[in-house]
Tab-separated table of N, CA and C in Angstrom:
chain	number	residue	atom	x	y	z
A	158	GLY	N	52.415	76.266	115.635
A	158	GLY	CA	52.282	76.407	117.120
A	158	GLY	C	51.162	75.425	117.505
A	159	PRO	N	50.973	75.391	118.584
A	159	PRO	CA	49.989	74.392	119.318
A	159	PRO	C	48.549	74.446	118.874
A	160	VAL	N	47.652	73.560	118.613
A	160	VAL	CA	46.410	73.552	118.474
A	160	VAL	C	45.644	73.272	119.730
A	161	VAL	N	44.720	74.113	120.168
A	161	VAL	CA	44.210	74.033	121.495
A	161	VAL	C	42.612	73.609	120.901
A	162	THR	N	41.969	72.612	121.507
A	162	THR	CA	40.677	72.234	121.365
A	162	THR	C	39.935	72.392	122.670
A	163	ASP	N	38.735	72.252	122.342
A	163	ASP	CA	37.684	72.403	123.700
A	163	ASP	C	37.764	71.186	124.456
A	164	ASN	N	38.340	70.208	124.180
A	164	ASN	CA	38.670	68.816	125.396
A	164	ASN	C	40.000	69.200	125.924
A	165	GLY	N	40.788	70.207	125.749
A	165	GLY	CA	41.949	70.412	126.462
A	165	GLY	C	43.196	69.812	125.769
A	166	VAL	N	43.028	68.942	124.611
A	166	VAL	CA	44.135	68.225	124.149
A	166	VAL	C	44.866	69.260	123.062
A	167	THR	N	46.230	69.479	123.355
A	167	THR	CA	46.878	70.157	122.488
A	167	THR	C	47.932	69.385	121.902
A	168	LYS	N	48.294	69.720	120.388
A	168	LYS	CA	49.434	68.902	119.652
A	168	LYS	C	50.011	70.110	118.887
A	169	GLY	N	51.308	69.652	118.819
A	169	GLY	CA	52.216	70.729	118.059
A	169	GLY	C	52.177	70.108	116.575
A	170	TYR	N	52.169	70.803	115.496
A	170	TYR	CA	51.960	70.349	113.843
A	170	TYR	C	53.307	70.386	113.121
A	171	ALA	N	54.388	70.969	113.776
A	171	ALA	CA	55.748	71.049	113.118
A	171	ALA	C	55.642	71.512	111.660
A	172	GLY	N	54.899	72.639	111.467
A	172	GLY	CA	54.823	73.147	110.180
A	172	GLY	C	53.663	73.010	109.379
A	173	ALA	N	53.055	71.756	109.727
A	173	ALA	CA	51.899	71.293	108.967
A	173	ALA	C	50.826	72.044	109.275
A	174	SER	N	49.696	72.480	108.579
A	174	SER	CA	48.534	73.108	108.770
A	174	SER	C	47.391	72.384	109.298
A	175	PRO	N	46.947	72.468	110.365
A	175	PRO	CA	45.835	71.419	110.917
A	175	PRO	C	44.547	72.108	110.229
A	176	LEU	N	43.619	71.300	110.321
A	176	LEU	CA	42.185	71.752	109.659
A	176	LEU	C	41.088	71.805	110.813
A	177	SER	N	40.457	72.670	110.945
A	177	SER	CA	39.306	72.908	111.910
A	177	SER	C	38.058	73.322	111.406
A	178	LEU	N	37.179	72.504	111.821
A	178	LEU	CA	35.817	72.652	111.367
A	178	LEU	C	35.031	73.302	112.357
A	179	HIS	N	33.963	74.375	112.003
A	179	HIS	CA	32.954	74.539	112.785
A	179	HIS	C	31.552	74.040	112.535
A	180	TRP	N	30.897	73.673	113.541
A	180	TRP	CA	29.693	73.132	113.270
A	180	TRP	C	28.559	73.484	114.430
A	181	THR	N	27.484	73.890	113.950
A	181	THR	CA	26.532	74.326	114.882
A	181	THR	C	26.141	73.278	116.131
A	182	SER	N	26.208	72.123	115.628
A	182	SER	CA	25.548	70.911	116.300
A	182	SER	C	26.666	70.783	117.481
A	183	ILE	N	27.842	71.248	117.429
A	183	ILE	CA	28.644	70.936	118.600
A	183	ILE	C	29.269	72.242	119.239
A	184	ASP	N	28.546	73.408	118.641
A	184	ASP	CA	29.265	74.675	119.123
A	184	ASP	C	28.593	74.896	120.747
A	185	PRO	N	29.800	75.023	121.680
A	185	PRO	CA	29.372	75.162	123.027
A	185	PRO	C	28.557	76.487	123.440
A	186	ASP	N	28.535	77.429	122.369
A	186	ASP	CA	27.750	78.405	122.778
A	186	ASP	C	26.286	78.533	122.226
A	187	VAL	N	25.852	77.355	121.637
A	187	VAL	CA	24.496	76.977	121.196
A	187	VAL	C	23.954	76.049	122.017
A	188	PRO	N	23.243	76.388	122.961
A	188	PRO	CA	22.207	75.324	123.571
A	188	PRO	C	21.476	74.430	122.521
A	189	ASP	N	21.646	73.107	122.669
A	189	ASP	CA	20.984	72.334	121.701
A	189	ASP	C	19.635	71.949	122.325
A	190	THR	N	18.434	72.658	121.715
A	190	THR	CA	17.314	72.381	122.249
A	190	THR	C	16.427	71.524	121.041
A	191	THR	N	17.173	70.660	120.203
A	191	THR	CA	16.763	70.133	118.993
A	191	THR	C	15.598	69.055	119.812
A	192	LEU	N	15.899	68.402	120.893
A	192	LEU	CA	14.849	67.473	121.492
A	192	LEU	C	13.687	68.090	121.801
A	193	ALA	N	13.687	69.373	122.244
A	193	ALA	CA	12.508	69.971	122.673
A	193	ALA	C	11.751	70.323	121.311
A	194	ALA	N	12.441	70.531	120.321
A	194	ALA	CA	11.443	70.613	119.060
A	194	ALA	C	10.996	69.548	118.609
A	195	PHE	N	11.451	68.265	118.844
A	195	PHE	CA	10.616	67.106	118.476
A	195	PHE	C	9.544	67.064	119.344
A	196	GLU	N	9.796	67.231	120.544
A	196	GLU	CA	8.610	67.114	121.522
A	196	GLU	C	7.597	68.143	121.094
A	197	GLY	N	7.852	69.185	120.736
A	197	GLY	CA	6.815	70.131	120.236
A	197	GLY	C	6.075	69.537	118.939
A	198	LEU	N	6.916	68.950	117.996
A	198	LEU	CA	6.400	68.614	116.895
A	198	LEU	C	5.378	67.307	117.085
A	199	ASN	N	5.540	66.544	118.062
A	199	ASN	CA	4.764	65.504	118.396
A	199	ASN	C	3.426	65.904	118.977
A	200	THR	N	3.292	67.087	119.367
A	200	THR	CA	1.892	67.863	119.739
A	200	THR	C	1.329	68.799	118.837
A	201	ALA	N	2.133	68.958	117.972
A	201	ALA	CA	1.587	70.349	116.745
A	201	ALA	C	0.457	69.892	116.224
A	202	ARG	N	-0.423	70.863	116.209
A	202	ARG	CA	-1.549	70.558	115.471
A	202	ARG	C	-2.083	71.488	114.296
A	203	THR	N	-1.308	72.797	114.417
A	203	THR	CA	-1.532	73.709	113.582
A	203	THR	C	-0.042	74.338	112.851
A	204	TRP	N	-0.310	74.888	111.726
A	204	TRP	CA	0.986	75.468	111.229
A	204	TRP	C	1.776	76.304	112.188
A	205	ALA	N	1.027	77.164	112.919
A	205	ALA	CA	1.607	78.033	113.929
A	205	ALA	C	2.414	76.921	115.072
A	206	ASP	N	1.738	75.942	115.463
A	206	ASP	CA	2.351	74.979	116.330
A	206	ASP	C	3.731	74.421	115.770
A	207	PHE	N	3.533	74.079	114.576
A	207	PHE	CA	4.638	73.356	113.912
A	207	PHE	C	5.787	74.232	113.855
A	208	ARG	N	5.433	75.506	113.554
A	208	ARG	CA	6.739	76.425	113.192
A	208	ARG	C	7.214	76.773	114.510
A	209	ALA	N	6.464	76.816	115.606
A	209	ALA	CA	6.876	77.169	117.042
A	209	ALA	C	7.953	75.929	117.631
A	210	ALA	N	7.351	74.837	117.245
A	210	ALA	CA	8.442	73.698	117.611
A	210	ALA	C	9.740	73.899	116.964
A	211	LEU	N	9.737	73.877	115.461
A	211	LEU	CA	10.878	73.769	114.824
A	211	LEU	C	11.750	75.117	114.910
A	212	ARG	N	11.198	76.256	115.739
A	212	ARG	CA	12.058	77.486	116.210
A	212	ARG	C	13.124	76.869	116.949
A	213	LYS	N	13.060	75.779	117.768
A	213	LYS	CA	13.771	75.309	118.745
A	213	LYS	C	14.802	74.281	118.296
A	214	TYR	N	14.621	73.922	116.943
A	214	TYR	CA	15.345	73.011	116.268
A	214	TYR	C	17.043	73.527	115.943
A	215	ILE	N	17.954	72.910	116.392
A	215	ILE	CA	19.358	73.316	115.936
A	215	ILE	C	19.995	72.701	114.902
A	216	ALA	N	20.335	71.490	114.940
A	216	ALA	CA	20.984	70.723	113.941
A	216	ALA	C	20.791	69.317	114.167
A	217	PRO	N	21.166	68.486	112.987
A	217	PRO	CA	21.482	69.054	111.584
A	217	PRO	C	20.284	69.778	111.051
A	218	SER	N	20.284	70.566	110.151
A	218	SER	CA	19.357	71.170	109.246
A	218	SER	C	18.507	70.070	108.433
A	219	GLN	N	17.434	70.168	108.500
A	219	GLN	CA	16.554	69.089	107.753
A	219	GLN	C	15.483	69.935	107.013
A	220	ASN	N	14.726	68.999	106.166
A	220	ASN	CA	13.468	69.388	105.421
A	220	ASN	C	12.220	68.943	106.270
A	221	PHE	N	11.322	69.761	106.671
A	221	PHE	CA	10.107	69.233	107.509
A	221	PHE	C	9.091	69.578	106.683
A	222	ILE	N	8.157	68.675	106.658
A	222	ILE	CA	6.767	68.923	105.819
A	222	ILE	C	5.617	69.024	106.854
A	223	PHE	N	4.558	69.585	106.742
A	223	PHE	CA	3.585	69.752	107.466
A	223	PHE	C	2.209	69.625	106.748
A	224	ALA	N	1.189	68.757	107.325
A	224	ALA	CA	-0.047	68.658	106.685
A	224	ALA	C	-1.367	68.201	107.720
A	225	THR	N	-2.453	68.916	107.408
A	225	THR	CA	-3.675	68.497	108.252
A	225	THR	C	-4.427	67.973	107.311
A	226	LYS	N	-5.472	67.285	107.969
A	226	LYS	CA	-6.444	66.553	107.291
A	226	LYS	C	-7.993	67.063	107.438
A	227	HIS	N	-7.931	68.220	108.330
A	227	HIS	CA	-9.341	68.681	108.564
A	227	HIS	C	-9.824	69.691	107.385
A	228	ALA	N	-10.876	70.076	107.717
A	228	ALA	CA	-11.532	70.940	106.552
A	228	ALA	C	-10.923	72.171	106.241
A	229	ASP	N	-9.926	72.522	106.995
A	229	ASP	CA	-9.164	73.551	106.514
A	229	ASP	C	-7.780	73.204	106.047
A	230	ALA	N	-7.665	72.238	105.400
A	230	ALA	CA	-6.310	71.393	104.976
A	230	ALA	C	-5.462	72.275	104.783
A	231	ARG	N	-4.257	72.093	105.357
A	231	ARG	CA	-3.249	72.911	104.967
A	231	ARG	C	-1.780	71.991	104.781
A	232	PHE	N	-0.919	72.553	103.939
A	232	PHE	CA	0.191	71.815	103.744
A	232	PHE	C	1.430	72.771	103.616
A	233	GLY	N	2.482	72.301	104.143
A	233	GLY	CA	3.610	73.197	104.013
A	233	GLY	C	5.170	72.618	104.103
A	234	TYR	N	6.021	73.654	104.358
A	234	TYR	CA	7.365	73.073	104.197
A	234	TYR	C	8.207	74.104	105.213
A	235	GLN	N	9.020	73.899	105.912
A	235	GLN	CA	9.862	74.699	106.923
A	235	GLN	C	11.305	74.000	106.996
A	236	MET	N	12.244	74.744	106.494
A	236	MET	CA	13.593	74.465	106.968
A	236	MET	C	14.126	75.086	108.161
A	237	PRO	N	14.306	74.318	109.201
A	237	PRO	CA	14.638	74.923	110.551
A	237	PRO	C	16.126	74.747	110.728
A	238	GLY	N	16.736	75.046	111.832
A	238	GLY	CA	18.241	74.857	112.213
A	238	GLY	C	18.940	76.266	112.151
A	239	ARG	N	20.131	76.210	112.953
A	239	ARG	CA	20.955	77.306	113.005
A	239	ARG	C	21.958	77.296	111.799
A	240	ILE	N	21.633	78.320	110.894
A	240	ILE	CA	22.515	78.292	109.483
A	240	ILE	C	23.274	79.373	109.657
A	241	PRO	N	24.613	79.548	109.568
A	241	PRO	CA	25.382	80.693	109.927
A	241	PRO	C	25.328	81.735	108.475
A	242	ARG	N	25.404	82.968	109.015
A	242	ARG	CA	25.510	83.936	107.978
A	242	ARG	C	26.869	84.097	107.662
A	243	ARG	N	27.398	83.892	106.644
A	243	ARG	CA	28.809	83.936	106.117
A	243	ARG	C	29.165	85.311	105.561
A	244	VAL	N	30.576	85.569	105.462
A	244	VAL	CA	31.078	86.791	104.867
A	244	VAL	C	30.805	86.729	103.328
A	245	ALA	N	30.597	87.769	102.753
A	245	ALA	CA	30.553	87.891	101.237
A	245	ALA	C	31.396	86.929	100.600
A	246	GLY	N	31.095	86.258	99.565
A	246	GLY	CA	31.912	85.487	98.708
A	246	GLY	C	32.403	84.263	99.220
A	247	HIS	N	32.046	83.898	100.501
A	247	HIS	CA	32.386	82.528	101.206
A	247	HIS	C	31.218	81.775	101.282
A	248	THR	N	31.337	80.517	100.550
A	248	THR	CA	29.968	79.721	100.587
A	248	THR	C	30.114	78.510	101.544
A	249	GLY	N	31.248	78.301	102.370
A	249	GLY	CA	31.452	77.336	103.296
A	249	GLY	C	31.560	76.018	102.654
A	250	ALA	N	31.736	75.895	101.274
A	250	ALA	CA	32.022	74.698	100.482
A	250	ALA	C	33.625	74.151	100.648
A	251	VAL	N	34.415	75.073	100.931
A	251	VAL	CA	35.756	74.734	100.871
A	251	VAL	C	36.536	75.333	102.233
A	252	PRO	N	37.658	74.776	102.706
A	252	PRO	CA	38.137	75.121	103.835
A	252	PRO	C	38.914	76.683	103.408
A	253	VAL	N	39.022	77.589	104.421
A	253	VAL	CA	39.508	78.837	104.503
A	253	VAL	C	40.439	79.063	105.692
A	254	PRO	N	41.203	80.123	105.514
A	254	PRO	CA	42.195	80.363	106.519
A	254	PRO	C	41.290	80.654	107.877
A	255	GLY	N	41.869	80.083	109.094
A	255	GLY	CA	41.405	80.560	110.205
A	255	GLY	C	41.977	81.851	111.019
A	256	ASN	N	41.894	82.829	110.202
A	256	ASN	CA	42.508	84.074	110.701
A	256	ASN	C	41.453	85.211	111.065
A	257	GLY	N	40.279	84.652	111.022
A	257	GLY	CA	39.014	85.481	111.585
A	257	GLY	C	38.433	86.219	110.426
A	258	ASP	N	38.960	86.151	108.904
A	258	ASP	CA	38.341	86.803	107.993
A	258	ASP	C	37.026	86.226	107.449
A	259	TYR	N	36.866	84.813	107.914
A	259	TYR	CA	35.735	84.149	107.484
A	259	TYR	C	34.786	83.713	108.676
A	260	ASP	N	35.017	84.287	109.772
A	260	ASP	CA	34.330	83.849	110.898
A	260	ASP	C	32.822	84.370	110.738
A	261	TRP	N	31.968	83.180	111.188
A	261	TRP	CA	30.587	83.425	110.969
A	261	TRP	C	30.066	84.945	111.551
A	262	GLN	N	29.037	85.518	110.744
A	262	GLN	CA	28.461	86.750	111.258
A	262	GLN	C	26.992	86.583	112.028
A	263	GLY	N	26.902	85.586	112.646
A	263	GLY	CA	25.872	85.386	113.284
A	263	GLY	C	25.053	84.117	112.758
A	264	TRP	N	23.736	84.231	113.000
A	264	TRP	CA	22.724	83.172	112.421
A	264	TRP	C	21.647	83.864	111.448
A	265	ILE	N	21.308	83.182	110.537
A	265	ILE	CA	20.184	83.616	109.581
A	265	ILE	C	18.790	83.218	110.724
A	266	GLU	N	18.166	84.517	110.519
A	266	GLU	CA	17.038	84.468	111.495
A	266	GLU	C	16.181	83.417	111.100
A	267	TYR	N	15.217	82.927	112.282
A	267	TYR	CA	14.291	81.831	111.872
A	267	TYR	C	13.239	82.068	110.739
A	268	ASP	N	12.775	83.207	110.948
A	268	ASP	CA	11.584	83.842	109.850
A	268	ASP	C	12.415	84.026	108.578
A	269	ASP	N	13.500	84.090	108.494
A	269	ASP	CA	14.121	84.292	107.102
A	269	ASP	C	14.593	82.874	106.374
A	270	LEU	N	14.269	81.906	107.195
A	270	LEU	CA	14.763	80.495	106.674
A	270	LEU	C	13.570	80.143	105.734
A	271	PRO	N	13.855	79.411	104.643
A	271	PRO	CA	12.841	78.956	103.788
A	271	PRO	C	11.741	78.278	104.121
A	272	ARG	N	10.477	78.540	103.780
A	272	ARG	CA	9.244	77.948	104.090
A	272	ARG	C	8.189	78.235	103.196
A	273	THR	N	7.035	77.487	103.101
A	273	THR	CA	5.945	77.789	102.236
A	273	THR	C	4.831	77.113	102.921
A	274	LEU	N	3.570	77.615	102.689
A	274	LEU	CA	2.349	77.226	103.224
A	274	LEU	C	1.464	77.296	102.135
A	275	ASN	N	0.722	76.255	101.977
A	275	ASN	CA	-0.281	76.074	100.684
A	275	ASN	C	0.009	76.734	99.433
A	276	PRO	N	1.280	76.315	98.921
A	276	PRO	CA	1.829	77.029	97.734
A	276	PRO	C	0.915	76.752	96.542
A	277	LYS	N	0.597	77.930	95.551
A	277	LYS	CA	-0.305	77.784	94.553
A	277	LYS	C	-0.200	76.423	93.452
A	278	ARG	N	0.892	75.934	93.405
A	278	ARG	CA	1.089	74.775	92.575
A	278	ARG	C	0.452	73.672	92.960
A	279	GLY	N	0.147	73.677	94.510
A	279	GLY	CA	-0.524	72.671	94.853
A	279	GLY	C	0.254	71.440	95.639
A	280	TYR	N	1.450	71.529	95.662
A	280	TYR	CA	2.353	70.424	96.292
A	280	TYR	C	3.556	71.134	96.756
A	281	VAL	N	4.327	70.317	97.597
A	281	VAL	CA	5.725	70.694	98.026
A	281	VAL	C	6.597	69.439	97.774
A	282	VAL	N	7.524	69.902	97.210
A	282	VAL	CA	8.885	68.918	96.709
A	282	VAL	C	9.979	69.157	97.711
A	283	THR	N	10.555	68.255	98.343
A	283	THR	CA	11.685	68.376	99.161
A	283	THR	C	12.578	66.981	98.903
A	284	ALA	N	13.614	67.171	98.127
A	284	ALA	CA	14.543	65.937	97.706
A	284	ALA	C	15.752	66.600	97.500
A	285	ASN	N	16.212	67.557	98.410
A	285	ASN	CA	17.537	68.048	98.484
A	285	ASN	C	17.740	69.000	97.258
A	286	ASN	N	16.572	69.277	96.521
A	286	ASN	CA	16.426	70.381	95.561
A	286	ASN	C	16.725	71.771	96.195
A	287	ARG	N	16.850	72.709	95.377
A	287	ARG	CA	17.080	74.202	95.738
A	287	ARG	C	15.536	74.498	96.258
A	288	ILE	N	15.671	75.170	97.463
A	288	ILE	CA	14.689	75.476	98.297
A	288	ILE	C	14.470	77.115	98.590
A	289	THR	N	15.495	77.745	97.834
A	289	THR	CA	15.561	79.187	97.748
A	289	THR	C	15.215	79.819	96.564
A	290	PRO	N	14.775	80.940	96.530
A	290	PRO	CA	14.569	81.622	95.142
A	290	PRO	C	16.064	82.380	94.819
A	291	PRO	N	16.141	82.619	93.343
A	291	PRO	CA	17.523	83.034	93.084
A	291	PRO	C	17.943	84.234	93.866
A	292	ASN	N	16.937	84.938	94.231
A	292	ASN	CA	17.526	86.237	94.822
A	292	ASN	C	17.500	86.104	96.411
A	293	TYR	N	17.473	85.019	96.918
A	293	TYR	CA	17.543	84.971	98.249
A	293	TYR	C	18.737	85.473	98.847
A	294	LYS	N	18.764	86.249	100.089
A	294	LYS	CA	19.819	87.031	100.560
A	294	LYS	C	20.756	86.382	101.484
A	295	TYR	N	20.631	85.185	101.759
A	295	TYR	CA	21.895	84.353	102.414
A	295	TYR	C	22.097	83.391	101.510
A	296	ASN	N	23.333	82.811	101.756
A	296	ASN	CA	23.895	81.647	101.136
A	296	ASN	C	23.582	80.395	102.174
A	297	ILE	N	22.847	79.520	101.888
A	297	ILE	CA	22.637	78.277	102.672
A	297	ILE	C	23.518	77.219	102.342
A	298	THR	N	23.735	76.974	100.938
A	298	THR	CA	24.541	75.896	100.338
A	298	THR	C	24.881	76.306	98.823
A	299	VAL	N	25.788	75.689	98.244
A	299	VAL	CA	26.099	75.723	96.964
A	299	VAL	C	25.592	74.161	96.363
A	300	ASP	N	25.401	73.236	97.173
A	300	ASP	CA	25.268	72.050	96.906
A	300	ASP	C	23.876	71.260	96.683
A	301	TRP	N	23.114	72.078	96.005
A	301	TRP	CA	21.851	71.711	95.655
A	301	TRP	C	21.647	70.617	94.705
A	302	ASP	N	20.662	69.635	94.760
A	302	ASP	CA	20.425	68.583	93.729
A	302	ASP	C	19.700	69.415	92.523
A	303	ALA	N	20.135	69.117	91.314
A	303	ALA	CA	19.753	69.801	90.179
A	303	ALA	C	18.234	69.189	89.937
A	304	GLY	N	18.031	67.936	90.035
A	304	GLY	CA	16.623	67.401	89.805
A	304	GLY	C	16.780	66.930	88.496
A	305	SER	N	15.604	66.331	88.059
A	305	SER	CA	15.530	65.946	86.719
A	305	SER	C	14.658	66.651	85.839
């Protein structure tokens, strides 16, 4: 049948299966407040300010580092963004049928996204390495860098 897109263009595919992608960055149901997040980051002075600014961040997901130089020096990490909650057994790594069985189940709540403040080890590493513990309740990705 025809493929209907958000820009009104339709095309028949004569038996071929079209590929459709879903991305939070272009989801018309998600107001993009990412610019407001960066505006908030520019004036953030505390961990609370930093996290409040990143609460507005939509996409694409990034790794953000925080540090202060004051007497109460703090440093931390926050992963922001709209990350979909996927059905059990679906990682998002490969295409799946568009029959509704794999539709997103909402978003991972901001307060459930990976973050750390003043970790005991004394440093934060962010280089596409795994940022979730093995028992983390949501699947963010299966494409972590193993590191060396």
